[in-house]
Amino acid sequence: MIDIGIAEPSIEEKEEIIEKCRQLKEVFAKRAPKYDKEGSFPVENFEDLKEAGLLGIMIPKEFGGFGADFLTYTKALEQLAMGCSSTALTFNMHNIAVGSIAELKLEGIGGSRGKVMKEFRDWVYDQSINQKKVFASASSEPGIGAHFSKLKTTYQRVDEGFAINGVKSFVSMAGYADYYVVAAKSAESTSEVPAISYLVVEKENPGTRIEEIWDVLGMRATATNPVYFENCIVPKEALFLGSEGMALYKIAREPHWLVGGYIGVYLGISVATFQFLVEFLKKKKIPGTDTSMSEDPTIQYRMGELYSALESARGITYNAARLVKEKLGSQEANNAIHHAKYLVSELGPWLSSQAIRMCGASSLAKRLPLERYYRDSRCAGLMPATSDDCLSYLGKAAFGADLSKPSETYW
C-alpha cells in the first residue's frame, strides 16, 4: 500500500506560500487585460512563478519544494486567479501531474517497481525545481471530453519504448509547456474498463503537432489548443511512475486532482468579482444625488446576499480541500470535492451577472475587469467534472453506489 504524508510545512510556512501568491496576484492583475485581449499566453507570469520557486509548490520540502498540502494549494490558486485566472488555470495543469506524485510516499515500496517509481519521481522533481520545466495535462479528446473510459488515443509497446497515436482537443499550455502528460489506453486492452496509462512526451518530439486555433469566450490566455500525436515514440522511462494501466482506477478512487484543482481557480474569480463590486459601488452615486450607492439599503441587502453565497462556497471549498488531506480517497472527501466544484462553478456566472446588473452598463467597458470575470467564470461548469457530472456523482453517492469503481462514475 502507498502511504500518504511527508513532513509538512509549519503554519507560518504555509502562510508564506499564500503570501507569495498574493504578491504575484497584484503583478498578474496588471498584465491580465493584455493577455486576455491578445489571447496570448502569459509567459511573463510563468517566469515569475518559476522565479518564486512555485513550480515546486506541492513538492515535499525534503526534495527542495514548498510541500503545500491541498488546502494551502487551493488558497494559493485562489490568490493567483484573482490576478489572472488564465495563469492560475494553466498553473494547475502543471500541478495535476506534479501534485499527484507529491502525495505519494514511495519509500515503503521495494524491489524493481519501487526503484522505477522513485527514479521517475526524482526526475519530475528535478525537472520542476532545478530545470524549471513545466508539465501540461493532455487528457480531453474531441467529442469525449475528459471521460477517460471513452478515450480513443492509444499506446503500444515498440522496441524503442511506446508509440502513441491520437488527438487531445484541449491541452492548456500547448506550445509553451515542456512536457505533455498524455492519457492513453493500451492498444491491446480488451477490458470493459480500459487500461489507461499516462506517458510523458517532450514538446520537441517529432511525433507531436499543435493546431493553434484557441480563440474563445473566456480563459483566452490559456493556449488550450489541440495536440496531435502521430506515431509519437517515447522511451520506456516515459511511463508515468513506471505504472501501466492503473490511471482510471486511481482517478476513480482519488478524483481530487482532476476535479478539485479547478475549484481554487474559479473561487478566485468570484472573490475578485465581489471585491470589484464593493469598490465600484462605493464610488458610484445614487442617480441624481451625491450619495454613494453603498449607502442604499436595497444595495446593501443584495450585497449581503452575494456575500453569503460567496462565503458559503469558500467555506465548502476549504473544507473539501481539508478533507483531501485528512481523508484522502474517502467517499466523504470525494463527495465534498464534487459538491464544492458544483457550487463554485455555478456561483461565478451568477455572481458576475448580479454584479453587472448592480454596476450598470458602464461596468462592461473593456478597461474594467468585470466583463472578463463574467466571461472567464462562464467556463467553470465545463471543466471536469462538469456541473452535470458533479450532480450525477453526488446523486449516485446518495444512493450508496460504490464510486471507487470506474464503471460507476462519469469517467
mmCIF file of C-alpha atoms in Angstrom:
data_model
loop_
_atom_site.group_PDB
_atom_site.id
_atom_site.type_symbol
_atom_site.label_atom_id
_atom_site.label_comp_id
_atom_site.label_asym_id
_atom_site.label_seq_id
_atom_site.Cartn_x
_atom_site.Cartn_y
_atom_site.Cartn_z
ATOM 1 C CA MET A 1 0.000 0.000 0.000
ATOM 2 C CA ILE A 2 1.226 3.522 -0.792
ATOM 3 C CA ASP A 3 1.253 5.627 2.343
ATOM 4 C CA ILE A 4 0.400 9.305 2.319
ATOM 5 C CA GLY A 5 2.114 12.084 4.164
ATOM 6 C CA ILE A 6 5.604 13.519 4.359
ATOM 7 C CA ALA A 7 6.729 16.176 6.839
ATOM 8 C CA GLU A 8 4.535 19.177 6.138
ATOM 9 C CA PRO A 9 5.401 22.866 6.426
ATOM 10 C CA SER A 10 4.561 24.849 9.548
ATOM 11 C CA ILE A 11 1.579 27.208 9.731
ATOM 12 C CA GLU A 12 3.963 30.112 9.171
ATOM 13 C CA GLU A 13 5.474 28.429 6.108
ATOM 14 C CA LYS A 14 2.014 27.783 4.666
ATOM 15 C CA GLU A 15 1.177 31.463 5.095
ATOM 16 C CA GLU A 16 4.399 32.378 3.326
ATOM 17 C CA ILE A 17 3.340 30.266 0.333
ATOM 18 C CA ILE A 18 -0.016 32.033 0.163
ATOM 19 C CA GLU A 19 1.683 35.413 0.619
ATOM 20 C CA LYS A 20 3.981 34.721 -2.333
ATOM 21 C CA CYS A 21 0.898 34.163 -4.460
ATOM 22 C CA ARG A 22 -0.830 37.214 -3.011
ATOM 23 C CA GLN A 23 2.093 39.378 -4.101
ATOM 24 C CA LEU A 24 2.120 37.843 -7.566
ATOM 25 C CA LYS A 25 -1.621 38.473 -7.792
ATOM 26 C CA GLU A 26 -1.030 42.220 -7.906
ATOM 27 C CA VAL A 27 1.522 41.866 -10.704
ATOM 28 C CA PHE A 28 -0.625 39.441 -12.677
ATOM 29 C CA ALA A 29 -3.685 41.680 -12.428
ATOM 30 C CA LYS A 30 -1.870 44.454 -14.315
ATOM 31 C CA ARG A 31 -0.979 42.120 -17.183
ATOM 32 C CA ALA A 32 -4.265 40.201 -17.386
ATOM 33 C CA PRO A 33 -6.139 42.650 -19.694
ATOM 34 C CA LYS A 34 -3.361 42.499 -22.298
ATOM 35 C CA TYR A 35 -3.168 38.711 -22.301
ATOM 36 C CA ASP A 36 -6.941 38.455 -22.496
ATOM 37 C CA LYS A 37 -7.230 40.933 -25.367
ATOM 38 C CA GLU A 38 -4.456 39.304 -27.378
ATOM 39 C CA GLY A 39 -5.337 35.740 -26.439
ATOM 40 C CA SER A 40 -1.611 35.334 -25.810
ATOM 41 C CA PHE A 41 -0.032 33.002 -23.280
ATOM 42 C CA PRO A 42 1.105 34.701 -20.014
ATOM 43 C CA VAL A 43 4.797 33.943 -20.439
ATOM 44 C CA GLU A 44 5.887 36.727 -18.061
ATOM 45 C CA ASN A 45 3.637 35.362 -15.335
ATOM 46 C CA PHE A 46 5.163 31.912 -15.653
ATOM 47 C CA GLU A 47 8.635 33.398 -15.467
ATOM 48 C CA ASP A 48 7.567 34.954 -12.164
ATOM 49 C CA LEU A 49 6.158 31.618 -10.944
ATOM 50 C CA LYS A 50 9.455 29.953 -11.810
ATOM 51 C CA GLU A 51 11.483 32.675 -10.121
ATOM 52 C CA ALA A 52 9.394 32.299 -6.964
ATOM 53 C CA GLY A 53 10.029 28.544 -6.969
ATOM 54 C CA LEU A 54 6.317 27.825 -7.252
ATOM 55 C CA LEU A 55 6.698 25.070 -9.839
ATOM 56 C CA GLY A 56 7.587 23.063 -6.749
ATOM 57 C CA ILE A 57 4.700 24.286 -4.609
ATOM 58 C CA MET A 58 3.476 20.723 -3.962
ATOM 59 C CA ILE A 59 6.870 19.022 -3.908
ATOM 60 C CA PRO A 60 7.881 17.988 -0.355
ATOM 61 C CA LYS A 61 10.367 20.159 1.489
ATOM 62 C CA GLU A 62 12.760 17.213 1.702
ATOM 63 C CA PHE A 63 13.115 17.388 -2.069
ATOM 64 C CA GLY A 64 13.512 21.152 -2.306
ATOM 65 C CA GLY A 65 9.872 22.206 -2.760
ATOM 66 C CA PHE A 66 7.422 24.068 -0.554
ATOM 67 C CA GLY A 67 5.435 20.997 0.498
ATOM 68 C CA ALA A 68 1.999 22.610 0.295
ATOM 69 C CA ASP A 69 -0.957 20.438 1.230
ATOM 70 C CA PHE A 70 -4.144 20.535 -0.853
ATOM 71 C CA LEU A 71 -5.770 23.235 1.295
ATOM 72 C CA THR A 72 -2.747 25.521 1.097
ATOM 73 C CA TYR A 73 -2.544 24.892 -2.631
ATOM 74 C CA THR A 74 -6.243 25.735 -3.070
ATOM 75 C CA LYS A 75 -5.767 29.030 -1.219
ATOM 76 C CA ALA A 76 -2.690 29.794 -3.311
ATOM 77 C CA LEU A 77 -4.628 29.183 -6.546
ATOM 78 C CA GLU A 78 -7.397 31.443 -5.278
ATOM 79 C CA GLN A 79 -4.907 34.293 -4.915
ATOM 80 C CA LEU A 80 -3.323 33.752 -8.329
ATOM 81 C CA ALA A 81 -6.731 33.582 -10.033
ATOM 82 C CA MET A 82 -7.753 36.899 -8.512
ATOM 83 C CA GLY A 83 -4.918 38.392 -10.547
ATOM 84 C CA CYS A 84 -5.078 36.312 -13.742
ATOM 85 C CA SER A 85 -7.378 33.335 -13.966
ATOM 86 C CA SER A 86 -5.740 32.009 -17.142
ATOM 87 C CA THR A 87 -2.401 31.855 -15.349
ATOM 88 C CA ALA A 88 -3.932 30.094 -12.350
ATOM 89 C CA LEU A 89 -5.732 27.540 -14.506
ATOM 90 C CA THR A 90 -2.647 26.648 -16.525
ATOM 91 C CA PHE A 91 -0.518 26.546 -13.372
ATOM 92 C CA ASN A 92 -2.994 23.984 -12.052
ATOM 93 C CA MET A 93 -2.389 21.847 -15.162
ATOM 94 C CA HIS A 94 1.279 21.607 -14.161
ATOM 95 C CA ASN A 95 0.333 20.573 -10.651
ATOM 96 C CA ILE A 96 -2.126 17.893 -11.744
ATOM 97 C CA ALA A 97 0.995 15.940 -12.689
ATOM 98 C CA VAL A 98 3.433 17.088 -10.016
ATOM 99 C CA GLY A 99 0.973 17.247 -7.138
ATOM 100 C CA SER A 100 -0.347 13.751 -7.705
ATOM 101 C CA ILE A 101 3.192 12.438 -7.287
ATOM 102 C CA ALA A 102 3.913 14.632 -4.286
ATOM 103 C CA GLU A 103 1.109 12.961 -2.321
ATOM 104 C CA LEU A 104 2.809 9.584 -2.552
ATOM 105 C CA LYS A 105 5.287 8.211 -0.064
ATOM 106 C CA LEU A 106 7.283 5.740 -2.085
ATOM 107 C CA GLU A 107 9.967 4.783 0.398
ATOM 108 C CA GLY A 108 7.938 1.798 1.592
ATOM 109 C CA ILE A 109 7.779 0.269 -1.884
ATOM 110 C CA GLY A 110 10.668 -2.069 -2.517
ATOM 111 C CA GLY A 111 12.027 -4.090 -5.401
ATOM 112 C CA SER A 112 12.325 -3.075 -9.016
ATOM 113 C CA ARG A 113 8.859 -1.466 -9.002
ATOM 114 C CA GLY A 114 9.786 0.841 -6.153
ATOM 115 C CA LYS A 115 13.082 1.704 -7.812
ATOM 116 C CA VAL A 116 11.398 2.711 -11.075
ATOM 117 C CA MET A 117 8.762 4.791 -9.275
ATOM 118 C CA LYS A 118 11.366 6.641 -7.213
ATOM 119 C CA GLU A 119 13.515 7.340 -10.254
ATOM 120 C CA PHE A 120 10.533 8.792 -12.093
ATOM 121 C CA ARG A 121 9.523 10.889 -9.089
ATOM 122 C CA ASP A 122 13.056 12.233 -8.679
ATOM 123 C CA TRP A 123 13.195 13.117 -12.366
ATOM 124 C CA VAL A 124 9.909 15.063 -12.220
ATOM 125 C CA TYR A 125 11.083 16.892 -9.090
ATOM 126 C CA ASP A 126 14.400 17.796 -10.697
ATOM 127 C CA GLN A 127 12.723 18.993 -13.877
ATOM 128 C CA SER A 128 10.283 21.166 -11.908
ATOM 129 C CA ILE A 129 12.629 22.626 -9.299
ATOM 130 C CA ASN A 130 16.089 22.722 -10.839
ATOM 131 C CA GLN A 131 15.352 22.799 -14.562
ATOM 132 C CA LYS A 132 12.170 24.886 -14.143
ATOM 133 C CA LYS A 133 10.280 22.788 -16.649
ATOM 134 C CA VAL A 134 6.504 22.904 -16.977
ATOM 135 C CA PHE A 135 4.203 19.895 -17.361
ATOM 136 C CA ALA A 136 0.864 20.056 -19.199
ATOM 137 C CA SER A 137 -2.019 17.630 -18.833
ATOM 138 C CA ALA A 138 -3.240 16.143 -22.133
ATOM 139 C CA SER A 139 -6.420 14.181 -21.442
ATOM 140 C CA SER A 140 -9.553 15.589 -23.128
ATOM 141 C CA GLU A 141 -10.492 14.419 -26.604
ATOM 142 C CA PRO A 142 -12.914 15.579 -29.337
ATOM 143 C CA GLY A 143 -16.480 14.569 -28.553
ATOM 144 C CA ILE A 144 -15.353 12.791 -25.382
ATOM 145 C CA GLY A 145 -14.007 15.468 -23.080
ATOM 146 C CA ALA A 146 -12.276 14.083 -20.017
ATOM 147 C CA HIS A 147 -14.296 10.845 -19.899
ATOM 148 C CA PHE A 148 -11.288 8.567 -19.617
ATOM 149 C CA SER A 149 -13.129 5.302 -20.187
ATOM 150 C CA LYS A 150 -14.042 6.530 -23.692
ATOM 151 C CA LEU A 151 -10.548 7.645 -24.739
ATOM 152 C CA LYS A 152 -9.500 6.815 -28.288
ATOM 153 C CA THR A 153 -5.827 7.775 -28.016
ATOM 154 C CA THR A 154 -3.779 4.572 -27.846
ATOM 155 C CA TYR A 155 -0.286 3.481 -26.978
ATOM 156 C CA GLN A 156 1.509 0.249 -27.724
ATOM 157 C CA ARG A 157 4.883 -1.196 -26.903
ATOM 158 C CA VAL A 158 7.595 -0.910 -29.527
ATOM 159 C CA ASP A 159 11.314 -1.622 -29.471
ATOM 160 C CA GLU A 160 12.122 1.984 -28.539
ATOM 161 C CA GLY A 161 9.510 2.125 -25.736
ATOM 162 C CA PHE A 162 5.949 3.188 -26.607
ATOM 163 C CA ALA A 163 4.173 4.564 -29.676
ATOM 164 C CA ILE A 164 1.275 6.986 -29.064
ATOM 165 C CA ASN A 165 -1.442 7.766 -31.602
ATOM 166 C CA GLY A 166 -4.403 10.065 -31.130
ATOM 167 C CA VAL A 167 -5.511 13.642 -30.631
ATOM 168 C CA LYS A 168 -6.082 15.696 -27.492
ATOM 169 C CA SER A 169 -8.538 18.531 -28.006
ATOM 170 C CA PHE A 170 -7.994 20.809 -25.010
ATOM 171 C CA VAL A 171 -4.340 20.921 -23.978
ATOM 172 C CA SER A 172 -3.718 24.030 -21.908
ATOM 173 C CA MET A 173 -0.232 25.487 -22.424
ATOM 174 C CA ALA A 174 0.091 23.724 -25.785
ATOM 175 C CA GLY A 175 3.237 25.119 -27.352
ATOM 176 C CA TYR A 176 4.561 26.520 -24.082
ATOM 177 C CA ALA A 177 4.795 23.549 -21.722
ATOM 178 C CA ASP A 178 7.977 21.493 -21.845
ATOM 179 C CA TYR A 179 6.190 18.158 -21.403
ATOM 180 C CA TYR A 180 2.743 16.758 -22.167
ATOM 181 C CA VAL A 181 1.385 14.136 -19.767
ATOM 182 C CA VAL A 182 -0.762 12.120 -22.187
ATOM 183 C CA ALA A 183 -3.607 9.856 -21.097
ATOM 184 C CA ALA A 184 -3.929 6.892 -23.452
ATOM 185 C CA LYS A 185 -5.335 3.378 -23.468
ATOM 186 C CA SER A 186 -3.390 0.276 -24.282
ATOM 187 C CA ALA A 187 -3.995 -0.795 -27.877
ATOM 188 C CA GLU A 188 -4.102 -4.391 -26.591
ATOM 189 C CA SER A 189 -6.685 -3.737 -23.885
ATOM 190 C CA THR A 190 -9.984 -5.590 -24.302
ATOM 191 C CA SER A 191 -11.419 -4.924 -20.845
ATOM 192 C CA GLU A 192 -14.683 -3.042 -20.300
ATOM 193 C CA VAL A 193 -12.575 -0.786 -18.067
ATOM 194 C CA PRO A 194 -9.727 0.091 -20.439
ATOM 195 C CA ALA A 195 -6.112 0.028 -19.276
ATOM 196 C CA ILE A 196 -5.412 3.763 -19.151
ATOM 197 C CA SER A 197 -1.855 4.960 -18.610
ATOM 198 C CA TYR A 198 -0.055 8.285 -18.614
ATOM 199 C CA LEU A 199 3.005 8.834 -20.769
ATOM 200 C CA VAL A 200 5.253 11.898 -20.771
ATOM 201 C CA VAL A 201 6.010 13.431 -24.165
ATOM 202 C CA GLU A 202 8.611 16.149 -24.733
ATOM 203 C CA LYS A 203 7.390 19.235 -26.551
ATOM 204 C CA GLU A 204 10.002 18.830 -29.285
ATOM 205 C CA ASN A 205 9.036 15.228 -30.028
ATOM 206 C CA PRO A 206 8.681 14.975 -33.842
ATOM 207 C CA GLY A 207 5.544 12.893 -33.374
ATOM 208 C CA THR A 208 3.590 15.867 -31.982
ATOM 209 C CA ARG A 209 1.727 18.566 -33.891
ATOM 210 C CA ILE A 210 -0.127 21.561 -32.456
ATOM 211 C CA GLU A 211 -3.093 23.217 -34.141
ATOM 212 C CA GLU A 212 -3.206 26.813 -32.904
ATOM 213 C CA ILE A 213 -6.910 27.648 -33.009
ATOM 214 C CA TRP A 214 -7.632 28.873 -29.459
ATOM 215 C CA ASP A 215 -9.863 31.959 -29.824
ATOM 216 C CA VAL A 216 -12.716 31.663 -27.375
ATOM 217 C CA LEU A 217 -15.149 33.336 -24.978
ATOM 218 C CA GLY A 218 -13.185 33.066 -21.743
ATOM 219 C CA MET A 219 -9.853 31.859 -20.377
ATOM 220 C CA ARG A 220 -8.430 33.303 -23.571
ATOM 221 C CA ALA A 221 -4.797 33.240 -22.438
ATOM 222 C CA THR A 222 -4.523 29.530 -21.656
ATOM 223 C CA ALA A 223 -3.346 28.435 -25.139
ATOM 224 C CA THR A 224 -5.654 25.423 -24.910
ATOM 225 C CA ASN A 225 -5.014 24.038 -28.376
ATOM 226 C CA PRO A 226 -5.398 20.574 -29.904
ATOM 227 C CA VAL A 227 -2.266 18.429 -29.968
ATOM 228 C CA TYR A 228 -1.920 15.520 -32.388
ATOM 229 C CA PHE A 229 0.225 12.503 -31.559
ATOM 230 C CA GLU A 230 1.150 10.648 -34.735
ATOM 231 C CA ASN A 231 3.298 7.576 -34.188
ATOM 232 C CA CYS A 232 4.819 9.530 -31.325
ATOM 233 C CA ILE A 233 7.670 7.421 -29.924
ATOM 234 C CA VAL A 234 8.667 7.832 -26.279
ATOM 235 C CA PRO A 235 11.160 5.781 -24.249
ATOM 236 C CA LYS A 236 10.001 3.251 -21.665
ATOM 237 C CA GLU A 237 11.056 5.706 -18.930
ATOM 238 C CA ALA A 238 8.260 7.994 -20.120
ATOM 239 C CA LEU A 239 5.625 5.747 -18.499
ATOM 240 C CA PHE A 240 4.266 7.772 -15.588
ATOM 241 C CA LEU A 241 5.655 6.331 -12.322
ATOM 242 C CA GLY A 242 6.510 3.211 -14.310
ATOM 243 C CA SER A 243 2.912 2.051 -13.776
ATOM 244 C CA GLU A 244 0.816 0.795 -16.659
ATOM 245 C CA GLY A 245 -2.963 0.515 -16.875
ATOM 246 C CA MET A 246 -3.874 1.906 -13.441
ATOM 247 C CA ALA A 247 -4.771 5.537 -14.212
ATOM 248 C CA LEU A 248 -8.549 5.076 -14.423
ATOM 249 C CA TYR A 249 -8.695 3.231 -11.094
ATOM 250 C CA LYS A 250 -6.553 5.920 -9.459
ATOM 251 C CA ILE A 251 -8.781 8.700 -10.814
ATOM 252 C CA ALA A 252 -11.950 6.984 -9.598
ATOM 253 C CA ARG A 253 -10.575 6.461 -6.096
ATOM 254 C CA GLU A 254 -8.906 9.869 -5.761
ATOM 255 C CA PRO A 255 -10.510 12.330 -8.192
ATOM 256 C CA HIS A 256 -9.472 15.477 -6.356
ATOM 257 C CA TRP A 257 -6.631 16.460 -8.697
ATOM 258 C CA LEU A 258 -8.653 16.287 -11.887
ATOM 259 C CA VAL A 259 -11.690 17.870 -10.205
ATOM 260 C CA GLY A 260 -10.564 19.849 -7.179
ATOM 261 C CA GLY A 261 -7.710 21.764 -8.747
ATOM 262 C CA TYR A 262 -10.165 23.911 -10.678
ATOM 263 C CA ILE A 263 -12.108 24.941 -7.591
ATOM 264 C CA GLY A 264 -9.486 27.340 -6.236
ATOM 265 C CA VAL A 265 -9.218 28.982 -9.659
ATOM 266 C CA TYR A 266 -12.917 29.674 -10.067
ATOM 267 C CA LEU A 267 -13.335 30.640 -6.434
ATOM 268 C CA GLY A 268 -10.637 33.262 -7.003
ATOM 269 C CA ILE A 269 -12.582 34.763 -9.907
ATOM 270 C CA SER A 270 -15.667 35.102 -7.702
ATOM 271 C CA VAL A 271 -13.669 36.736 -4.917
ATOM 272 C CA ALA A 272 -12.167 39.209 -7.381
ATOM 273 C CA THR A 273 -15.643 39.943 -8.766
ATOM 274 C CA PHE A 274 -17.022 40.662 -5.321
ATOM 275 C CA GLN A 275 -14.104 42.922 -4.409
ATOM 276 C CA PHE A 276 -14.513 44.855 -7.659
ATOM 277 C CA LEU A 277 -18.221 45.259 -6.937
ATOM 278 C CA VAL A 278 -17.571 46.661 -3.476
ATOM 279 C CA GLU A 279 -15.127 49.293 -4.717
ATOM 280 C CA PHE A 280 -17.241 50.208 -7.744
ATOM 281 C CA LEU A 281 -20.409 50.771 -5.716
ATOM 282 C CA LYS A 282 -18.555 52.847 -3.138
ATOM 283 C CA LYS A 283 -17.660 55.303 -5.898
ATOM 284 C CA LYS A 284 -20.874 55.205 -7.919
ATOM 285 C CA LYS A 285 -23.564 57.642 -6.876
ATOM 286 C CA ILE A 286 -27.283 57.047 -6.493
ATOM 287 C CA PRO A 287 -28.762 58.724 -9.610
ATOM 288 C CA GLY A 288 -29.465 62.411 -9.013
ATOM 289 C CA THR A 289 -27.619 62.524 -5.674
ATOM 290 C CA ASP A 290 -24.140 62.776 -4.171
ATOM 291 C CA THR A 291 -24.787 59.687 -2.056
ATOM 292 C CA SER A 292 -22.759 56.537 -2.641
ATOM 293 C CA MET A 293 -24.727 53.518 -3.802
ATOM 294 C CA SER A 294 -23.086 51.625 -0.945
ATOM 295 C CA GLU A 295 -25.443 53.516 1.373
ATOM 296 C CA ASP A 296 -28.567 52.367 -0.428
ATOM 297 C CA PRO A 297 -30.475 49.830 1.754
ATOM 298 C CA THR A 298 -31.520 47.771 -1.271
ATOM 299 C CA ILE A 299 -27.925 47.580 -2.497
ATOM 300 C CA GLN A 300 -26.757 46.623 0.978
ATOM 301 C CA TYR A 301 -29.331 43.835 1.094
ATOM 302 C CA ARG A 302 -28.245 42.468 -2.270
ATOM 303 C CA MET A 303 -24.572 42.703 -1.289
ATOM 304 C CA GLY A 304 -25.369 40.674 1.797
ATOM 305 C CA GLU A 305 -26.912 38.014 -0.405
ATOM 306 C CA LEU A 306 -23.808 37.881 -2.596
ATOM 307 C CA TYR A 307 -21.505 37.842 0.402
ATOM 308 C CA SER A 308 -23.400 34.955 1.957
ATOM 309 C CA ALA A 309 -23.226 32.897 -1.228
ATOM 310 C CA LEU A 310 -19.518 33.622 -1.713
ATOM 311 C CA GLU A 311 -18.516 32.819 1.851
ATOM 312 C CA SER A 312 -20.606 29.651 1.834
ATOM 313 C CA ALA A 313 -18.812 28.462 -1.294
ATOM 314 C CA ARG A 314 -15.435 29.429 0.154
ATOM 315 C CA GLY A 315 -16.101 27.530 3.372
ATOM 316 C CA ILE A 316 -17.254 24.444 1.491
ATOM 317 C CA THR A 317 -14.203 24.650 -0.781
ATOM 318 C CA TYR A 318 -11.757 24.920 2.111
ATOM 319 C CA ASN A 319 -13.470 22.071 3.945
ATOM 320 C CA ALA A 320 -13.278 19.846 0.853
ATOM 321 C CA ALA A 321 -9.573 20.607 0.438
ATOM 322 C CA ARG A 322 -9.006 19.874 4.122
ATOM 323 C CA LEU A 323 -10.766 16.528 3.798
ATOM 324 C CA VAL A 324 -8.477 15.603 0.901
ATOM 325 C CA LYS A 325 -5.577 15.977 3.277
ATOM 326 C CA GLU A 326 -7.209 14.230 6.242
ATOM 327 C CA LYS A 327 -9.228 11.505 4.497
ATOM 328 C CA LEU A 328 -7.674 11.101 1.062
ATOM 329 C CA GLY A 329 -9.705 8.793 -1.175
ATOM 330 C CA SER A 330 -12.638 8.518 1.234
ATOM 331 C CA GLN A 331 -16.171 8.860 -0.080
ATOM 332 C CA GLU A 332 -16.635 11.802 2.273
ATOM 333 C CA ALA A 333 -13.690 13.656 0.734
ATOM 334 C CA ASN A 334 -14.697 12.782 -2.821
ATOM 335 C CA ASN A 335 -18.277 13.921 -2.248
ATOM 336 C CA ALA A 336 -17.024 17.166 -0.751
ATOM 337 C CA ILE A 337 -14.797 17.868 -3.749
ATOM 338 C CA HIS A 338 -17.656 17.322 -6.208
ATOM 339 C CA HIS A 339 -20.014 19.398 -4.057
ATOM 340 C CA ALA A 340 -17.514 22.271 -3.966
ATOM 341 C CA LYS A 341 -16.820 22.039 -7.697
ATOM 342 C CA TYR A 342 -20.530 22.281 -8.468
ATOM 343 C CA LEU A 343 -21.172 25.210 -6.122
ATOM 344 C CA VAL A 344 -18.182 27.255 -7.254
ATOM 345 C CA SER A 345 -18.902 26.560 -10.939
ATOM 346 C CA GLU A 346 -22.468 27.827 -10.575
ATOM 347 C CA LEU A 347 -21.561 30.701 -8.244
ATOM 348 C CA GLY A 348 -19.263 32.571 -10.622
ATOM 349 C CA PRO A 349 -21.670 33.200 -13.520
ATOM 350 C CA TRP A 350 -24.482 34.132 -11.124
ATOM 351 C CA LEU A 351 -22.356 36.460 -9.030
ATOM 352 C CA SER A 352 -20.806 38.228 -12.019
ATOM 353 C CA SER A 353 -24.233 38.592 -13.651
ATOM 354 C CA GLN A 354 -25.575 40.194 -10.480
ATOM 355 C CA ALA A 355 -22.534 42.468 -10.340
ATOM 356 C CA ILE A 356 -23.181 43.692 -13.897
ATOM 357 C CA ARG A 357 -26.807 44.465 -13.056
ATOM 358 C CA MET A 358 -25.839 46.353 -9.904
ATOM 359 C CA CYS A 359 -22.999 48.306 -11.502
ATOM 360 C CA GLY A 360 -24.794 49.169 -14.714
ATOM 361 C CA ALA A 361 -23.720 49.335 -18.345
ATOM 362 C CA SER A 362 -20.551 51.337 -17.669
ATOM 363 C CA SER A 363 -19.055 48.320 -15.883
ATOM 364 C CA LEU A 364 -18.919 46.397 -19.181
ATOM 365 C CA ALA A 365 -16.116 48.578 -20.503
ATOM 366 C CA LYS A 366 -13.068 46.554 -21.557
ATOM 367 C CA ARG A 367 -10.868 48.787 -19.401
ATOM 368 C CA LEU A 368 -12.584 47.278 -16.351
ATOM 369 C CA PRO A 369 -12.138 43.628 -15.332
ATOM 370 C CA LEU A 370 -15.780 42.761 -14.640
ATOM 371 C CA GLU A 371 -16.517 41.849 -18.256
ATOM 372 C CA ARG A 372 -13.541 39.462 -18.211
ATOM 373 C CA TYR A 373 -14.585 37.964 -14.871
ATOM 374 C CA TYR A 374 -18.007 37.273 -16.358
ATOM 375 C CA ARG A 375 -16.577 35.524 -19.435
ATOM 376 C CA ASP A 376 -13.989 33.508 -17.514
ATOM 377 C CA SER A 377 -16.471 32.362 -14.888
ATOM 378 C CA ARG A 378 -18.832 31.036 -17.571
ATOM 379 C CA CYS A 379 -16.306 28.312 -18.366
ATOM 380 C CA ALA A 380 -16.267 26.754 -14.888
ATOM 381 C CA GLY A 381 -19.165 24.355 -15.373
ATOM 382 C CA LEU A 382 -17.473 22.847 -18.434
ATOM 383 C CA MET A 383 -14.282 21.877 -16.634
ATOM 384 C CA PRO A 384 -14.044 18.323 -15.280
ATOM 385 C CA ALA A 385 -16.064 17.347 -13.525
ATOM 386 C CA THR A 386 -18.773 19.303 -15.332
ATOM 387 C CA SER A 387 -21.634 20.614 -13.234
ATOM 388 C CA ASP A 388 -23.895 17.858 -14.569
ATOM 389 C CA ASP A 389 -21.286 15.193 -13.776
ATOM 390 C CA CYS A 390 -20.912 16.558 -10.246
ATOM 391 C CA LEU A 391 -24.637 16.270 -9.614
ATOM 392 C CA SER A 392 -24.762 12.779 -11.103
ATOM 393 C CA TYR A 393 -21.848 11.733 -8.885
ATOM 394 C CA LEU A 394 -23.479 13.130 -5.740
ATOM 395 C CA GLY A 395 -26.808 11.534 -6.630
ATOM 396 C CA LYS A 396 -25.179 8.116 -7.024
ATOM 397 C CA ALA A 397 -23.344 8.612 -3.737
ATOM 398 C CA ALA A 398 -26.646 9.378 -2.015
ATOM 399 C CA PHE A 399 -27.973 6.001 -3.196
ATOM 400 C CA GLY A 400 -24.897 4.188 -1.935
ATOM 401 C CA ALA A 401 -23.126 3.404 -5.209
ATOM 402 C CA ASP A 402 -19.542 2.180 -4.946
ATOM 403 C CA LEU A 403 -17.869 5.116 -6.668
ATOM 404 C CA SER A 404 -14.400 3.674 -6.238
ATOM 405 C CA LYS A 405 -15.299 1.540 -9.284
ATOM 406 C CA PRO A 406 -14.635 3.401 -12.549
ATOM 407 C CA SER A 407 -17.755 1.859 -14.099
ATOM 408 C CA GLU A 408 -19.931 3.632 -11.505
ATOM 409 C CA THR A 409 -18.531 7.081 -12.201
ATOM 410 C CA TYR A 410 -18.803 9.530 -15.112
ATOM 411 C CA TRP A 411 -15.191 8.882 -16.082
#
